[in-house]
Amino acid sequence: MPRITIQPINIRADAREGETLRDLLLRRGVHVESPCNGNGTCGSCGVWVKEHDLVPFTPNENITDSDLEKGYRLSCQVTPEEDLTINLPMNFLRDAKRFRESQTILEGEIAPVSRLVSAVKVLEEHDYPEMLYDNFPEPQVLKVWEDEYEPKGLAIDLGTTTIVVTLVSLETGVVLSTASKLNPQISFGHDIMTRIQHGSTQEGLYELAQAVRKGINELVYEVCVDSDSKRKEILDVVLGGNTTMLQIIAEIDPAPLGQIPFTVDIRSGISYPVQQFGIKVNPDARVYIPPVLHAFIGSDITAGLLIHSDFFDDTKSVLFVDVGTNGEIALNYLGRRLVCSAAAGPAFEGMGLSCGMRASFGAVEAVKSDADSITFSTVADSEPRGVCGSGIVDLAAALLRLQIIDPTGKFCSLPCNSVPESVSTRLKEVDGQTVFEIGSQVSFSQRDVRQVQLAKGAIRAAIDVLMDEAGCTVDELDNIVIAGGFGFYLNPENLETIGIIPRGTKDKVEFAGNACRSGCVWMLTDISYRRFLEINLQDIEHISIAQSPKFMELYTESMEFRDAEFEISGKS
């Protein structure tokens, strides 16, 4: 049977006789957009086939000849006959393992539509429509509803730096559209503590709440236009966000979140009237907040934990790392589950760097190097305009390998005699400092390196504190799950090279992408996930790394590229 390697999630699967690539992906819990349900007409379920000369063209009016030449194929039209390596599109969802009320783990396939159990049921038994919601005992009259409407839901990932909104049909479970943007609150400060401080006055809280509501409502409008949907069709919202973002959008004073004992005032594991969050959808819609564990462990993380069932398997050891402005780390060590957070800053989200940007046109998303060269890949193969998160990790690793920066993070002094001549031409002196030139208007500076070190140092120190607290060794880890908006596109070897993950663990890495978004989508389409989290997160332990006697020492050590030192120097 042909062996199919699925990238960037590094899954291998044997294709069954007569099975299309789309069928194989579904069987392994990977969903690519396919509005025509695999009939080959919509042109949406494309994947990139590495060995494309072995696979016939799959022409479609929505696919350019250039993309076909480069290996783009409709997964529903390809029946593999040879071993292949495929790369998934950016908007795929992973549903590798699902839970039921009984907590039985269902492996492999996406649940068929017949198992879809949303929180919303529209009743038309009377002359007026009613909505029965989740475990509410009585239906409520839908004041605004039309016969042609289809119940829909929103999955919202409300991050400190980025907001992602996904529109889902509650009748079919199909993801209809996704849109994202920078959180407008950035104009008030990049980090959580600055937002808390600004929101600690009534006027400041109002400003922050209005800014984020406006941003979400713009995205709601975008996904509705994109999918030819109506706002008033949206009856359910699952809101994943860090605790500060949740309290601000609900206009709850965030001040207690920023001072000991870090009191959380928003209730979670329940639903609210949509008006409390200012989201412009059907006025009778509800907003469900997944469980919040701590002032610094919000519903974004708990939603994300759903997507890797081994985190709730008492026989496994799984490290879950969500890379964001506020890095969250969770560990399941043979049934003992712990969680902590670290203020990583926005560097890995493309912010706070002289060359940083989101993963849009012109963003350097991958960097490769060998003994005497360095190459860049950009989004849409356009001229470099900046570097996004995955490119930042790759670039730091490449500069280390080429000895342009040393294990302390310091740039070499010009002229850098140890640097290959073909690369040294990119090294410039600007304002008395060495910088690495990526494009005519894009460069990577010493300050940028330091920002990366601060971010990765906080995440790695938190990982070490959590594993030490649990008594878990690197060898005992079964998996390391990397989540975050850019998680699928990270290179495990480079994560290890710059020291975000411990040495010797790159082969244990699995990528979950935007785990919060995926988890929220699941909770829209199957309410048993809500019950599962509410029950199974009751005993999780929060570890305050700030109070750990080892944290500052580990943080200082982790800021250096200690795991790359051996590779660079040749020491053992």
Coordinates of C-alpha atoms in Angstrom, one line a residue:
M1 CA 0.0 0.0 0.0
P2 CA 1.3 3.5 -0.8
R3 CA 2.7 5.3 2.3
I4 CA 1.6 8.9 2.5
T5 CA 3.6 11.4 4.6
I6 CA 1.4 14.3 5.7
Q7 CA 3.3 17.6 6.4
P8 CA 3.6 19.8 8.3
I9 CA 2.1 17.6 11.1
N10 CA 4.5 14.7 10.3
I11 CA 1.9 12.0 10.1
R12 CA 2.4 8.8 8.0
A13 CA -0.5 6.7 6.8
D14 CA -1.0 3.8 4.4
A15 CA -3.5 4.6 1.7
R16 CA -6.2 2.0 1.3
E17 CA -7.2 0.5 -2.1
G18 CA -9.3 3.0 -4.1
E19 CA -9.0 5.7 -1.3
T20 CA -8.5 9.3 -2.3
L21 CA -6.1 11.6 -0.5
R22 CA -9.1 13.5 0.9
D23 CA -10.6 10.2 2.3
L24 CA -7.2 9.3 3.9
L25 CA -6.9 12.7 5.5
L26 CA -10.4 12.5 7.0
R27 CA -9.6 9.0 8.2
R28 CA -6.6 10.4 10.0
G29 CA -8.5 13.3 11.4
V30 CA -7.4 16.0 9.1
H31 CA -10.0 18.3 7.5
V32 CA -9.3 20.4 4.4
E33 CA -12.0 22.8 3.1
S34 CA -14.3 20.9 0.8
P35 CA -17.7 22.6 0.3
C36 CA -18.6 20.3 -2.6
N37 CA -18.1 17.3 -0.3
G38 CA -15.4 15.7 -2.5
N39 CA -17.1 16.0 -5.9
G40 CA -14.2 17.9 -7.4
T41 CA -16.2 21.0 -8.4
C42 CA -15.3 23.6 -5.7
G43 CA -11.5 23.4 -6.1
S44 CA -11.0 24.0 -2.4
C45 CA -9.4 20.8 -1.0
G46 CA -6.0 21.3 -2.6
V47 CA -2.7 20.0 -1.2
W48 CA 0.8 20.3 -2.4
V49 CA 2.3 17.0 -3.6
K50 CA 6.1 16.9 -3.4
E51 CA 6.4 14.1 -6.0
H52 CA 3.9 15.8 -8.3
D53 CA 5.3 14.2 -11.5
L54 CA 3.8 10.9 -10.2
V55 CA 0.3 12.4 -9.8
P56 CA -1.9 13.6 -12.7
F57 CA -3.1 17.1 -12.9
T58 CA -6.5 17.9 -11.3
P59 CA -7.6 20.9 -13.3
N60 CA -10.2 23.2 -11.9
E61 CA -11.3 26.8 -12.8
N62 CA -10.1 27.9 -9.3
I63 CA -6.6 26.5 -9.8
T64 CA -4.0 28.2 -11.9
D65 CA -1.8 26.3 -14.3
S66 CA 1.2 27.6 -12.4
D67 CA 0.0 26.0 -9.2
L68 CA -0.6 22.7 -11.0
E69 CA 2.9 22.8 -12.3
K70 CA 4.2 23.3 -8.8
G71 CA 2.3 20.3 -7.5
Y72 CA -1.0 21.6 -6.3
R73 CA -3.6 18.8 -6.5
L74 CA -7.3 18.4 -5.4
S75 CA -7.1 15.8 -2.7
C76 CA -10.6 14.5 -3.6
Q77 CA -9.4 13.7 -7.1
V78 CA -6.1 11.9 -6.3
T79 CA -6.0 8.1 -5.6
P80 CA -2.4 7.4 -4.6
E81 CA -0.5 4.6 -6.4
E82 CA 3.0 5.5 -5.1
D83 CA 4.5 6.7 -1.8
L84 CA 3.9 10.5 -1.6
T85 CA 4.7 13.4 0.6
I86 CA 2.0 16.1 0.8
N87 CA 1.9 19.5 2.4
L88 CA -1.5 20.7 3.8
P89 CA -3.0 24.2 3.1
M90 CA -2.8 26.7 5.9
N91 CA -6.5 26.6 6.8
F92 CA -6.8 22.9 7.6
L93 CA -8.3 21.7 10.9
R94 CA -7.0 18.7 12.8
D95 CA -9.5 16.5 14.6
A96 CA -7.3 13.5 15.3
K97 CA -9.1 12.3 18.4
R98 CA -12.5 13.1 19.7
F99 CA -14.2 12.7 23.1
R100 CA -17.7 11.8 24.1
E101 CA -19.7 12.2 27.3
S102 CA -18.4 8.8 28.3
Q103 CA -14.8 10.1 27.8
T104 CA -14.3 7.3 25.3
I105 CA -11.5 8.3 22.9
L106 CA -12.5 8.0 19.3
E107 CA -9.4 7.8 17.1
G108 CA -8.9 8.4 13.5
E109 CA -11.9 9.9 11.8
I110 CA -13.8 13.1 12.0
A111 CA -17.2 12.5 13.5
P112 CA -19.8 12.2 10.7
V113 CA -22.6 14.8 10.5
S114 CA -25.1 12.4 12.1
R115 CA -23.1 12.7 15.3
L116 CA -23.1 16.5 15.3
V117 CA -24.6 17.7 18.6
S118 CA -24.5 21.5 18.8
A119 CA -25.7 23.4 21.8
V120 CA -28.4 25.0 19.6
K121 CA -31.7 23.5 18.4
V122 CA -34.2 25.7 16.5
L123 CA -37.8 24.6 17.1
E124 CA -40.6 25.5 14.8
E125 CA -43.4 23.6 16.5
H126 CA -45.5 26.8 17.0
D127 CA -46.3 29.8 14.9
Y128 CA -43.1 31.4 16.1
P129 CA -39.5 29.9 16.1
E130 CA -37.9 29.0 19.4
M131 CA -34.3 28.1 20.4
L132 CA -33.4 25.3 22.8
Y133 CA -29.9 25.9 24.1
D134 CA -27.6 23.4 25.7
N135 CA -28.9 22.3 29.1
F136 CA -31.5 25.1 29.4
P137 CA -34.8 23.4 30.6
E138 CA -37.1 25.6 28.5
P139 CA -36.8 27.0 24.9
Q140 CA -36.8 30.7 24.3
V141 CA -38.6 32.6 21.6
L142 CA -36.3 33.7 18.8
K143 CA -37.3 37.3 18.3
V144 CA -35.3 37.6 15.0
W145 CA -35.4 34.6 12.7
E146 CA -36.4 33.8 9.1
D147 CA -37.5 30.5 7.6
E148 CA -34.5 30.4 5.2
Y149 CA -31.9 30.9 8.0
E150 CA -29.5 28.2 9.0
P151 CA -28.2 28.1 12.6
K152 CA -24.5 29.1 12.7
G153 CA -21.9 29.6 15.4
L154 CA -18.7 31.5 15.9
A155 CA -15.4 30.1 17.3
I156 CA -13.3 33.1 18.5
D157 CA -9.7 33.0 19.6
L158 CA -9.2 36.3 21.4
G159 CA -5.5 36.7 21.8
T160 CA -3.4 39.6 23.2
T161 CA -1.9 40.2 19.8
T162 CA -4.2 38.5 17.3
I163 CA -8.0 37.7 17.0
V164 CA -9.2 34.8 14.9
V165 CA -12.9 34.3 14.1
T166 CA -14.3 31.1 12.5
L167 CA -17.9 30.7 11.2
V168 CA -19.4 27.2 11.4
S169 CA -22.6 25.7 10.3
L170 CA -24.4 24.2 13.2
E171 CA -26.4 22.0 10.9
T172 CA -23.5 20.4 9.0
G173 CA -20.5 21.1 11.2
V174 CA -18.7 22.6 8.1
V175 CA -16.3 25.5 8.7
L176 CA -17.7 28.2 6.4
S177 CA -15.1 31.0 6.8
T178 CA -12.2 32.2 8.9
A179 CA -10.7 35.7 9.3
S180 CA -8.1 37.2 11.5
K181 CA -6.5 40.5 12.4
L182 CA -4.3 42.2 15.0
N183 CA -6.1 42.9 18.3
P184 CA -6.9 46.7 18.1
Q185 CA -5.9 46.9 21.8
I186 CA -2.3 46.8 20.7
S187 CA -2.5 50.6 20.4
F188 CA -2.8 50.6 24.2
G189 CA 0.2 48.3 24.7
H190 CA 1.6 45.0 23.6
D191 CA 1.6 43.1 26.9
I192 CA -1.0 41.9 29.3
M193 CA 0.2 44.0 32.3
T194 CA 0.0 47.2 30.3
R195 CA -3.6 46.3 29.3
I196 CA -4.5 45.5 32.9
Q197 CA -3.1 48.8 34.0
H198 CA -5.0 50.8 31.4
G199 CA -8.2 48.9 32.0
S200 CA -8.1 49.5 35.8
T201 CA -10.0 52.7 35.4
Q202 CA -13.6 52.9 34.2
E203 CA -12.7 55.1 31.2
G204 CA -9.7 52.8 30.3
L205 CA -11.8 49.6 30.5
Y206 CA -14.4 51.1 28.3
E207 CA -11.8 52.1 25.7
L208 CA -10.3 48.6 25.7
A209 CA -13.6 46.9 25.5
Q210 CA -14.8 49.0 22.7
A211 CA -11.6 48.5 20.7
V212 CA -11.7 44.7 20.9
R213 CA -15.5 44.5 20.3
K214 CA -15.0 46.6 17.2
G215 CA -12.2 44.3 16.0
I216 CA -14.3 41.2 16.5
N217 CA -17.4 42.7 14.9
E218 CA -15.3 43.6 11.8
L219 CA -14.2 40.0 11.5
V220 CA -17.8 38.7 12.0
Y221 CA -18.8 40.9 9.1
E222 CA -15.9 39.6 7.0
V223 CA -16.7 35.9 7.6
C224 CA -20.4 36.5 6.9
V225 CA -19.7 38.3 3.6
D226 CA -17.2 35.6 2.6
S227 CA -19.7 32.8 3.2
D228 CA -22.9 34.6 2.1
S229 CA -24.3 34.4 5.7
K230 CA -26.3 36.7 7.9
R231 CA -25.2 37.9 11.3
K232 CA -28.6 37.0 12.7
E233 CA -28.1 33.3 11.8
I234 CA -25.4 33.2 14.4
L235 CA -26.9 31.7 17.6
D236 CA -23.9 30.4 19.5
V237 CA -20.4 31.6 20.2
V238 CA -17.5 29.8 21.9
L239 CA -15.0 32.3 23.2
G240 CA -11.4 31.2 23.8
G241 CA -9.2 33.9 25.3
N242 CA -6.7 34.6 28.0
T243 CA -8.3 35.7 31.2
T244 CA -7.5 39.4 30.8
M245 CA -9.0 39.6 27.4
L246 CA -12.1 37.8 28.6
Q247 CA -12.7 40.2 31.4
I248 CA -12.0 43.3 29.3
I249 CA -14.4 42.3 26.5
A250 CA -17.1 41.6 29.2
E251 CA -16.2 45.0 30.8
I252 CA -15.2 43.3 34.1
D253 CA -12.4 45.2 36.0
P254 CA -9.1 43.4 35.1
A255 CA -7.2 45.0 38.0
P256 CA -7.4 41.9 40.3
L257 CA -5.7 39.9 37.6
G258 CA -2.6 41.9 38.0
Q259 CA -2.0 41.7 41.7
I260 CA -1.7 39.0 44.3
P261 CA -3.8 36.9 44.9
F262 CA -4.7 37.2 41.1
T263 CA -8.4 37.0 41.5
V264 CA -10.5 35.9 38.5
D265 CA -14.0 37.5 38.4
I266 CA -15.4 36.1 35.2
R267 CA -17.3 32.9 35.6
S268 CA -16.4 30.1 33.1
G269 CA -17.8 26.8 32.0
I270 CA -21.1 28.6 31.5
S271 CA -22.8 30.7 28.8
Y272 CA -23.9 34.3 28.8
P273 CA -26.2 36.5 26.8
V274 CA -24.3 37.8 23.8
Q275 CA -25.0 41.4 24.8
Q276 CA -22.5 41.2 27.6
F277 CA -19.7 40.9 25.1
G278 CA -21.0 43.4 22.5
I279 CA -20.8 40.9 19.6
K280 CA -23.2 41.9 16.9
V281 CA -25.0 38.6 16.0
N282 CA -28.5 37.3 16.7
P283 CA -29.7 39.2 19.8
D284 CA -30.8 35.8 21.4
A285 CA -27.4 34.2 20.9
R286 CA -25.4 32.8 23.8
V287 CA -21.6 33.0 24.4
Y288 CA -20.0 30.0 26.1
I289 CA -16.7 30.5 28.0
P290 CA -14.7 27.3 28.3
P291 CA -13.1 26.7 31.8
V292 CA -10.7 29.3 33.0
L293 CA -8.0 27.9 35.3
H294 CA -6.2 31.0 36.6
A295 CA -5.6 34.7 36.0
F296 CA -2.9 33.7 33.5
I297 CA -4.5 30.4 32.2
G298 CA -7.6 31.3 30.2
S299 CA -10.1 29.5 28.1
D300 CA -7.8 29.7 25.1
I301 CA -5.5 27.1 26.6
T302 CA -8.2 24.8 28.0
A303 CA -9.9 24.8 24.6
G304 CA -6.6 23.9 23.0
L305 CA -6.0 21.0 25.3
L306 CA -8.9 19.2 23.7
I307 CA -7.1 18.5 20.5
H308 CA -4.5 16.1 21.9
S309 CA -6.3 13.3 23.7
D310 CA -3.1 11.9 25.2
F311 CA -3.1 14.9 27.5
F312 CA -6.0 13.2 29.3
D313 CA -4.5 9.7 29.2
D314 CA -3.1 8.7 32.6
T315 CA -0.6 6.3 30.9
K316 CA 1.1 9.0 28.8
S317 CA 3.4 11.9 29.4
V318 CA 2.6 14.9 27.2
L319 CA 4.0 18.4 27.2
F320 CA 1.7 21.1 25.6
V321 CA 3.3 24.4 24.7
D322 CA 1.2 27.3 23.4
V323 CA 3.6 29.9 21.9
G324 CA 2.1 33.4 22.2
T325 CA 2.5 36.7 23.9
N326 CA 1.7 35.0 27.1
G327 CA 3.2 31.5 26.7
E328 CA 1.3 28.7 28.4
I329 CA 2.7 25.3 29.2
A330 CA 0.8 22.3 30.4
L331 CA 2.1 18.9 31.3
N332 CA 0.4 15.5 31.8
Y333 CA 2.8 13.2 33.6
L334 CA 1.2 9.8 33.9
G335 CA -2.1 11.4 35.1
R336 CA -0.7 14.3 37.1
R337 CA -1.6 17.4 35.2
L338 CA 0.1 20.8 35.7
V339 CA -0.1 24.1 34.0
C340 CA 1.9 27.4 34.2
S341 CA 2.4 30.6 32.2
A342 CA 5.3 32.8 31.2
A343 CA 5.3 36.4 29.8
A344 CA 7.0 35.6 26.6
G345 CA 6.2 38.8 24.7
P346 CA 5.0 39.1 21.1
A347 CA 8.3 38.4 19.3
F348 CA 7.1 35.0 18.0
E349 CA 3.9 36.6 16.7
G350 CA 6.0 38.9 14.6
M351 CA 5.6 41.9 16.8
G352 CA 8.1 44.0 18.7
L353 CA 10.9 43.3 16.2
S354 CA 12.2 45.8 13.7
C355 CA 11.4 43.3 10.9
G356 CA 8.5 41.5 12.5
M357 CA 5.1 41.1 10.8
R358 CA 2.2 38.7 10.6
A359 CA 2.2 35.8 8.1
S360 CA 0.9 37.8 5.2
F361 CA 2.2 38.7 1.7
G362 CA 5.9 39.2 1.8
A363 CA 6.6 37.7 5.2
V364 CA 9.6 35.4 5.4
E365 CA 8.1 32.2 6.7
A366 CA 11.0 29.8 6.3
V367 CA 14.8 30.0 6.3
K368 CA 17.2 27.3 5.2
S369 CA 21.0 27.3 5.5
D370 CA 23.9 25.0 4.7
A371 CA 27.6 25.4 5.2
D372 CA 27.9 28.4 2.8
S373 CA 24.5 29.7 1.9
I374 CA 21.2 30.9 3.3
T375 CA 17.8 31.1 1.5
F376 CA 14.4 32.6 2.3
S377 CA 10.9 31.6 1.5
T378 CA 8.2 34.2 1.7
V379 CA 4.4 34.1 1.7
A380 CA 3.2 34.2 -1.9
D381 CA 6.8 34.1 -3.1
S382 CA 6.9 37.9 -3.0
E383 CA 9.7 40.3 -2.1
P384 CA 10.5 40.2 1.7
R385 CA 8.6 42.7 3.6
G386 CA 9.4 41.3 7.1
V387 CA 9.6 38.1 9.1
C388 CA 6.7 36.2 10.7
G389 CA 6.9 33.8 13.6
S390 CA 8.0 30.6 11.9
G391 CA 10.6 32.6 9.9
I392 CA 12.0 34.1 13.1
V393 CA 12.7 30.7 14.6
D394 CA 14.3 29.5 11.4
L395 CA 16.4 32.7 11.0
A396 CA 17.7 32.5 14.6
A397 CA 18.7 28.9 14.0
A398 CA 20.4 29.7 10.7
L399 CA 22.4 32.6 12.1
L400 CA 23.6 30.3 14.9
R401 CA 24.7 27.5 12.4
L402 CA 26.5 30.0 10.3
Q403 CA 28.2 31.5 13.4
I404 CA 26.8 34.9 12.6
I405 CA 25.6 35.0 16.2
D406 CA 27.2 33.1 19.0
P407 CA 25.5 31.1 21.8
T408 CA 25.2 34.2 23.9
G409 CA 23.2 35.8 21.0
K410 CA 25.9 38.4 20.1
F411 CA 26.5 39.2 16.5
C412 CA 30.0 38.7 15.2
S413 CA 32.2 41.8 14.7
L414 CA 32.8 42.9 11.2
P415 CA 34.6 41.6 9.2
C416 CA 33.2 38.1 10.3
N417 CA 36.0 35.9 9.0
S418 CA 34.2 32.7 10.0
V419 CA 31.2 33.5 7.9
P420 CA 31.0 32.2 4.3
E421 CA 31.7 34.9 1.8
S422 CA 28.4 34.3 0.0
V423 CA 26.6 35.2 3.3
S424 CA 28.9 37.8 4.7
T425 CA 27.7 40.3 2.1
R426 CA 24.4 40.5 4.0
L427 CA 26.2 41.7 7.1
K428 CA 26.1 45.5 7.4
E429 CA 27.0 48.0 10.0
V430 CA 24.1 50.3 11.0
D431 CA 24.5 53.0 13.7
G432 CA 27.6 51.2 15.0
Q433 CA 25.9 47.8 15.2
T434 CA 26.0 44.7 12.9
V435 CA 22.8 43.8 11.3
F436 CA 21.8 40.9 8.9
E437 CA 20.2 42.1 5.7
I438 CA 17.3 40.0 4.5
G439 CA 15.9 42.3 1.8
S440 CA 16.4 45.9 0.6
Q441 CA 14.1 47.1 3.4
V442 CA 14.3 44.2 5.9
S443 CA 17.1 43.4 8.3
F444 CA 17.6 41.5 11.6
S445 CA 19.3 43.5 14.3
Q446 CA 21.1 42.8 17.6
R447 CA 18.0 44.1 19.4
D448 CA 15.8 41.6 17.4
V449 CA 18.0 38.8 18.6
R450 CA 17.6 39.9 22.2
Q451 CA 13.9 40.0 21.8
V452 CA 13.9 36.4 20.6
Q453 CA 16.1 35.4 23.5
L454 CA 13.8 37.0 26.0
A455 CA 10.8 35.2 24.5
K456 CA 12.3 31.8 24.1
G457 CA 14.0 32.1 27.5
A458 CA 10.7 32.6 29.3
I459 CA 9.1 29.7 27.5
R460 CA 12.0 27.3 28.0
A461 CA 12.4 28.2 31.7
A462 CA 8.7 27.6 32.3
I463 CA 9.0 24.2 30.6
D464 CA 11.9 23.3 32.8
V465 CA 10.2 24.4 36.0
L466 CA 7.1 22.4 35.2
M467 CA 9.0 19.3 34.4
D468 CA 11.1 19.6 37.5
E469 CA 7.9 20.1 39.6
A470 CA 6.4 16.9 38.2
G471 CA 9.6 14.9 38.4
C472 CA 9.4 14.2 34.6
T473 CA 12.5 13.7 32.6
V474 CA 13.0 14.4 28.9
D475 CA 13.3 10.7 28.1
E476 CA 9.9 10.1 29.7
L477 CA 8.0 12.5 27.4
D478 CA 5.9 10.7 24.8
N479 CA 5.0 13.9 22.9
I480 CA 5.6 17.6 22.8
V481 CA 2.6 19.4 21.3
I482 CA 3.4 22.9 19.9
A483 CA 0.4 25.2 19.6
G484 CA 0.0 28.8 18.5
G485 CA -1.2 30.7 15.5
F486 CA 1.9 29.7 13.5
G487 CA 2.5 26.3 15.2
F488 CA 2.1 24.1 12.1
Y489 CA 4.9 25.9 10.2
L490 CA 7.7 25.6 12.7
N491 CA 10.7 23.4 12.1
P492 CA 11.2 21.0 15.1
E493 CA 15.0 20.9 14.5
N494 CA 15.2 24.7 14.7
L495 CA 13.0 24.7 17.8
E496 CA 15.7 22.5 19.4
T497 CA 18.6 24.4 17.9
I498 CA 17.6 27.7 19.5
G499 CA 16.6 25.9 22.7
I500 CA 12.8 26.4 23.0
I501 CA 12.5 22.7 23.5
P502 CA 15.1 20.4 25.2
R503 CA 17.9 18.8 23.3
G504 CA 17.0 15.4 21.8
T505 CA 13.2 16.0 21.6
K506 CA 12.7 17.2 18.0
D507 CA 11.4 13.8 17.0
K508 CA 8.7 14.0 19.7
V509 CA 7.2 17.2 18.4
E510 CA 3.7 17.4 17.0
F511 CA 2.1 20.6 15.8
A512 CA -1.4 21.6 16.7
G513 CA -1.5 25.0 15.0
N514 CA -4.2 27.3 16.4
A515 CA -5.4 24.8 19.0
C516 CA -7.7 27.3 20.6
R517 CA -9.6 27.8 17.4
S518 CA -9.8 24.1 16.7
G519 CA -11.0 23.4 20.3
C520 CA -13.6 26.1 20.1
V521 CA -14.9 24.7 16.8
W522 CA -15.3 21.3 18.4
M523 CA -17.2 22.8 21.3
L524 CA -19.6 24.5 18.8
T525 CA -20.3 21.2 17.0
D526 CA -20.3 18.8 19.9
I527 CA -21.4 20.0 23.4
S528 CA -19.9 16.9 25.0
Y529 CA -16.5 18.6 24.7
R530 CA -17.8 21.3 27.0
R531 CA -18.8 18.7 29.6
F532 CA -15.5 16.9 29.2
L533 CA -13.4 19.9 29.9
E534 CA -15.6 21.1 32.8
I535 CA -15.1 17.7 34.5
N536 CA -11.6 16.8 33.6
L537 CA -9.9 20.1 34.4
Q538 CA -11.1 20.2 38.0
D539 CA -7.9 18.6 39.4
I540 CA -5.3 20.3 37.2
E541 CA -2.6 22.0 39.3
H542 CA -1.4 25.6 38.6
I543 CA 2.3 26.2 39.2
S544 CA 3.4 29.8 39.8
I545 CA 6.8 30.0 38.1
A546 CA 7.4 33.4 39.6
Q547 CA 7.5 31.8 43.0
S548 CA 9.8 29.0 41.9
P549 CA 13.2 29.4 43.5
K550 CA 14.7 28.0 40.3
F551 CA 12.9 30.2 37.7
M552 CA 15.2 33.2 37.5
E553 CA 18.3 31.0 37.3
L554 CA 16.7 28.9 34.6
Y555 CA 15.5 32.0 32.8
T556 CA 18.9 33.5 32.7
E557 CA 20.4 30.3 31.4
S558 CA 17.6 29.8 28.9
M559 CA 18.1 33.2 27.2
E560 CA 21.3 31.9 25.8
F561 CA 21.2 29.4 22.9
R562 CA 22.6 26.7 25.1
D563 CA 21.2 23.8 23.2
A564 CA 22.9 24.9 20.0
E565 CA 26.3 25.4 21.5
F566 CA 27.4 21.8 21.0
E567 CA 26.4 21.8 17.4
I568 CA 28.2 25.0 16.7
S569 CA 31.4 24.4 18.6
G570 CA 31.7 20.7 17.9
K571 CA 32.0 20.0 21.6
S572 CA 30.5 17.0 23.3

